[in-house]
Short mmCIF file of C-alpha atoms in Angstrom, two decimals:
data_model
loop_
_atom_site.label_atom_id
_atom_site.label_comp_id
_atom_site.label_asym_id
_atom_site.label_seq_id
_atom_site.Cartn_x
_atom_site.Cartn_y
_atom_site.Cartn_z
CA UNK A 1 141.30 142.47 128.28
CA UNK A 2 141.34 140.33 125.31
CA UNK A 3 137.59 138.82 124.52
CA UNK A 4 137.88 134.82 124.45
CA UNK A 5 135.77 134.73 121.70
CA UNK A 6 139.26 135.77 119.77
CA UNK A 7 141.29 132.69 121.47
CA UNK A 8 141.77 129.39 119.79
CA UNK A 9 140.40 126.67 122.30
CA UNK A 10 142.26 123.15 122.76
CA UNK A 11 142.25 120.25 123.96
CA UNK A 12 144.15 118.72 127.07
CA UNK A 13 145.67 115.02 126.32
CA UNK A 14 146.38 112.79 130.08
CA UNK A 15 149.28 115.05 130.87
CA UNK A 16 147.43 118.20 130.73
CA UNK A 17 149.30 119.18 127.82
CA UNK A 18 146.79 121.54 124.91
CA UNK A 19 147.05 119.87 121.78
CA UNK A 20 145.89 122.66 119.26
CA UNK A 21 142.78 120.12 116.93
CA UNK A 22 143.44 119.27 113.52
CA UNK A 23 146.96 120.64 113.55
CA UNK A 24 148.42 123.75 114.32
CA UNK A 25 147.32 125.20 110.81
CA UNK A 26 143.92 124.34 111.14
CA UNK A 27 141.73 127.35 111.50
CA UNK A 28 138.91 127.57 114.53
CA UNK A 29 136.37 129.43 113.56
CA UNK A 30 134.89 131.95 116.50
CA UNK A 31 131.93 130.84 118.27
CA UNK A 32 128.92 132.26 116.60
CA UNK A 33 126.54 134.79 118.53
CA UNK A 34 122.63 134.49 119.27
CA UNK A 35 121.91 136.80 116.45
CA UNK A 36 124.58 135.05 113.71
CA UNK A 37 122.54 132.21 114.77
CA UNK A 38 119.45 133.10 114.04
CA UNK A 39 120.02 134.45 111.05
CA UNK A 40 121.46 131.09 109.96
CA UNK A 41 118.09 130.07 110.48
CA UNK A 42 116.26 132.85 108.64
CA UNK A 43 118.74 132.33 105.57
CA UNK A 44 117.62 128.54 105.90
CA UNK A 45 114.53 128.96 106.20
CA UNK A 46 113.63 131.59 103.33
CA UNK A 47 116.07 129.09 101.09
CA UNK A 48 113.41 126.11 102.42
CA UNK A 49 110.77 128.22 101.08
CA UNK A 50 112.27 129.54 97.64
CA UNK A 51 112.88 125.45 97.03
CA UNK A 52 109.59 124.27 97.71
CA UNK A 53 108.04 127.28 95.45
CA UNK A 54 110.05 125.71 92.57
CA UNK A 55 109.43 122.03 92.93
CA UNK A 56 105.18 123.05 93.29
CA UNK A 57 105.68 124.79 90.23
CA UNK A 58 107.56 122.26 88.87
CA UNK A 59 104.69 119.64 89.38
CA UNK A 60 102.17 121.83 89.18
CA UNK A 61 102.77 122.65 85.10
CA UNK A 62 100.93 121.23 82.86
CA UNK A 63 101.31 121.84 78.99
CA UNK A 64 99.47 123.88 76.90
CA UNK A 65 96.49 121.93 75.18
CA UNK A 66 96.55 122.54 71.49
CA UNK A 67 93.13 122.76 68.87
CA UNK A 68 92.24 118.95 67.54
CA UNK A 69 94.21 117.08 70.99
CA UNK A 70 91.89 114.09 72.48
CA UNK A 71 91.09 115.29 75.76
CA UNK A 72 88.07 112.72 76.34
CA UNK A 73 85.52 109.78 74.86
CA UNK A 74 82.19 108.19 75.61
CA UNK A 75 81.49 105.11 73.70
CA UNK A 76 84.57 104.86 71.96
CA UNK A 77 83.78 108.74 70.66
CA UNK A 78 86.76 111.00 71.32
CA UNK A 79 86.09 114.51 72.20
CA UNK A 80 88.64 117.01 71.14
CA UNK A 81 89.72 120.22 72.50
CA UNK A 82 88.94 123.55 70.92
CA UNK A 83 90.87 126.40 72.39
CA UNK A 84 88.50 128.86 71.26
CA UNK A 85 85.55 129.79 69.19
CA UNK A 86 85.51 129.00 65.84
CA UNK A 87 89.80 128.43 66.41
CA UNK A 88 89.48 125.22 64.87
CA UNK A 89 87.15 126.00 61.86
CA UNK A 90 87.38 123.38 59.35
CA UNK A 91 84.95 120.96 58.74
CA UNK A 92 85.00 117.57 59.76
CA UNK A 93 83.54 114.65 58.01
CA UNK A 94 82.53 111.33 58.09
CA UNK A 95 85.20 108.79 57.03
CA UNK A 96 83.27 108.26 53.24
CA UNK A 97 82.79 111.69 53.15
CA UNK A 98 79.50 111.72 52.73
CA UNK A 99 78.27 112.88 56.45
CA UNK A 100 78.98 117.03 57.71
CA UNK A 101 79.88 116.62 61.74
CA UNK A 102 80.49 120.28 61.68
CA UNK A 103 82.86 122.87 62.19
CA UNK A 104 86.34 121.27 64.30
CA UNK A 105 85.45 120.87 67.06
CA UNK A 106 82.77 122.78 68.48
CA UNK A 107 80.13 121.41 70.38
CA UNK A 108 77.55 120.53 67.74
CA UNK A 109 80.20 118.70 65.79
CA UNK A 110 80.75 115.97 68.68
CA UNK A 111 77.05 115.54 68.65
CA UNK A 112 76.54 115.29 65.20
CA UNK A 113 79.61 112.78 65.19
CA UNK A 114 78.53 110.64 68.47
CA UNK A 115 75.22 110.09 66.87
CA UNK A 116 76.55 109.25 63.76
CA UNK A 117 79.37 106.87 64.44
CA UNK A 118 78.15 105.79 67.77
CA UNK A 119 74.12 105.56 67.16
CA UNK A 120 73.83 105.24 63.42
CA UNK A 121 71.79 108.16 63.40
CA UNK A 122 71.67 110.97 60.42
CA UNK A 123 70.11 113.94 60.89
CA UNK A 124 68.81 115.99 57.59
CA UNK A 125 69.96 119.46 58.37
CA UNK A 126 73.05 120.05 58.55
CA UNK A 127 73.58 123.64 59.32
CA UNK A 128 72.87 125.95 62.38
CA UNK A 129 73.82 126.49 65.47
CA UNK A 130 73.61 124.47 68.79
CA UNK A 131 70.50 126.51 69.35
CA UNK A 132 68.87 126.22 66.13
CA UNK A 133 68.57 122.67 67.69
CA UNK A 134 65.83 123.42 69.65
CA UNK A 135 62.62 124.46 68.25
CA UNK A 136 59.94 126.56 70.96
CA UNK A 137 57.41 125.83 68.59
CA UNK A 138 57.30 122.22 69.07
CA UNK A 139 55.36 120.81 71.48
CA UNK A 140 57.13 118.06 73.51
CA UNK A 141 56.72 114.25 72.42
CA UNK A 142 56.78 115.60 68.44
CA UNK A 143 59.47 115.05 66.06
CA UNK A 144 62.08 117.44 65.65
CA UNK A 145 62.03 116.97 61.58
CA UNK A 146 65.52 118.94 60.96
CA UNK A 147 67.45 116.09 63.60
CA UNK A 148 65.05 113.40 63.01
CA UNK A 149 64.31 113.25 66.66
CA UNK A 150 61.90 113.51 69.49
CA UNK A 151 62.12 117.14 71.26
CA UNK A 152 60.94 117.34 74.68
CA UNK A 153 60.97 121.24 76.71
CA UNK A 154 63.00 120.98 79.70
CA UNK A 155 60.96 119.85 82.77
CA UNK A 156 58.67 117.11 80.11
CA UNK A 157 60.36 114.23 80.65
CA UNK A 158 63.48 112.87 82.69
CA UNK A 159 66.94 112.60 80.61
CA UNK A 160 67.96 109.24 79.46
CA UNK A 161 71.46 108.11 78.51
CA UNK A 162 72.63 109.59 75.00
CA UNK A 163 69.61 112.41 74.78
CA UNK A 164 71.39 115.57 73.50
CA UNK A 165 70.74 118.77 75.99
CA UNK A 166 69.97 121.82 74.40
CA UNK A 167 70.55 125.18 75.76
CA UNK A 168 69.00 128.04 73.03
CA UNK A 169 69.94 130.95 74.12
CA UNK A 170 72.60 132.92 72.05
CA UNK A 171 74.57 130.56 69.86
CA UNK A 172 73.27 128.15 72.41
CA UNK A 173 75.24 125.14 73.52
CA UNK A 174 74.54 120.83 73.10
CA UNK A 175 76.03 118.23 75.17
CA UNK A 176 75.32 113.71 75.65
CA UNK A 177 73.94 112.76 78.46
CA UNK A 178 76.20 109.90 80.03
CA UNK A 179 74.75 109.23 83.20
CA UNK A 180 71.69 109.60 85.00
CA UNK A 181 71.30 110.35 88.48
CA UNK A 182 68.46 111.45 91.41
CA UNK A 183 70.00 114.57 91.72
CA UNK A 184 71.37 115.59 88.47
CA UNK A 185 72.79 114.29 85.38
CA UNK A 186 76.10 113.86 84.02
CA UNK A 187 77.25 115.26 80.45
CA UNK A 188 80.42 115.34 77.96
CA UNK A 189 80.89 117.76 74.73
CA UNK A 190 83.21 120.08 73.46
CA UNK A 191 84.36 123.20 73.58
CA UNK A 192 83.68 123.67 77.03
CA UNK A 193 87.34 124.29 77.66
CA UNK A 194 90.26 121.78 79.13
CA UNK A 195 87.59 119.32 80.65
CA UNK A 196 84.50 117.72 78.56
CA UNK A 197 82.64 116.47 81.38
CA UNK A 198 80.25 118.05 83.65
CA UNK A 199 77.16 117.16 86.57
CA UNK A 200 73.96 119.09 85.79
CA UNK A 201 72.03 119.00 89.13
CA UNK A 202 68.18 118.94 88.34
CA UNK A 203 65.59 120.03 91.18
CA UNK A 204 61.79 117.97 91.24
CA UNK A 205 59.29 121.16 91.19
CA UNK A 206 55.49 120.71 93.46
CA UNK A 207 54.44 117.88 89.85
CA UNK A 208 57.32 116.03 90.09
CA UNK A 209 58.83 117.19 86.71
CA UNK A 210 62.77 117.00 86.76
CA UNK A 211 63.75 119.76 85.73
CA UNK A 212 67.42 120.43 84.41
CA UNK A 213 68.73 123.72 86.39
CA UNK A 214 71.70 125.13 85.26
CA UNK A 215 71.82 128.11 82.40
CA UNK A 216 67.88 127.50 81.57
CA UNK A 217 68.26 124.59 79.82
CA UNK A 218 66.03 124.83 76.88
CA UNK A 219 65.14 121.11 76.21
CA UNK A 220 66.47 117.65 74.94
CA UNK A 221 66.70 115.41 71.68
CA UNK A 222 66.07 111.61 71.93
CA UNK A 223 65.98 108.90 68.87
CA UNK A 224 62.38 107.74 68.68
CA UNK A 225 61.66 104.34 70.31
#
């Protein structure tokens, strides 16, 4: 018996007469089973899938950063990205030449800089690391005679907007304070990777000091009033 999935179907005009569609050299394709079917579907489906993989990557790139690109500011003072340490290792000066920042463009250079350019502030040492900013010796309140400013130990007074953060430990680490807040402060600097800004959240201990609690931050600098 002949399966009438194999026979071309037509169509009856008002007579009853078949009228093959399209023409008698048109070819009908056979009706599709449950399974063809459904792997249409699959086929669609994992296609669906492969194209939205491409366009999220697509969207999703971003380019590489290179050493020296802009990748922030506060007060008109660009921060630059370093894409490493030490990657970016020669020294930066002020425009007369007459002013170190520091090695390109590691932390201590975009402090050096900001206080510079932005504050009008020199400090007489130039050399050391970001923890050689912070002296244990000194008590808080005193002046910090290699920066030419006021040290205070972590916990001794509350950050202010444009007090440099000191952490001392290893090479140690400095960052501006751009914003203060009840729960924490907010901070920019470089070579802290692709982003230059972070929130520092502080906790009040049983005397109300406010403390700065992330990596045992050592202390801050602050011009004198």
């Amino acid at each position: 018996m002949k399966d009438k999935r194999d026979e071309v179907w037509y169509c009856e005009n008002s007579k009853g007469q078949k009228i093959p569609p399209y023409g008698d050299s048109y070819p009908v394709a056979k009706p599709k089973t449950g399974f063809e079917r459904v792997l249409d579907v699959v086929g669609w489906m994992i296609g669906m899938s492969i194209l939205m993989a491409c366009l999220l990557a697509m969207f999703s790139f971003t380019p590489k950063l290179i050493c020296g690109e802009k990748i922030g500011e506060f007060n008109n003072i660009p921060v630059y990205y370093n894409d490493g340490f030490d990657s970016c290792s020669d020294r930066n000066w002020s425009e007369d030449g007459s002013y170190s920042y520091g090695l390109k463009w590691q932390c201590v250079e975009y402090v050096r800089r900001y206080y510079y350019d932005a504050l009008n502030h020199r400090m007489p040492n130039r050399w050391g690391n970001a923890s050689d900013y912070f002296r244990y010796s000194l008590p808080s309140g005193t002046i910090n005679i290699e920066r030419n400013l006021v040290q205070y130990h972590n916990g001794d007074t509350k950050p202010q907007v444009n007090d440099i953060l000191v952490w001392a430990h290893g090479y140690g680490h400095v960052a501006i304070v751009t914003e203060v807040l009840s729960d924490g402060v907010k901070v920019i600097g470089q070579n802290t990777g692709k982003h230059c800004n972070d929130f520092i959240k502080v906790k009040l201990n049983k005397h109300g000091k406010y403390i700065i609690d992330k990596d045992w931050c050592s202390g801050l600098l602050r011009i004198k009033e």
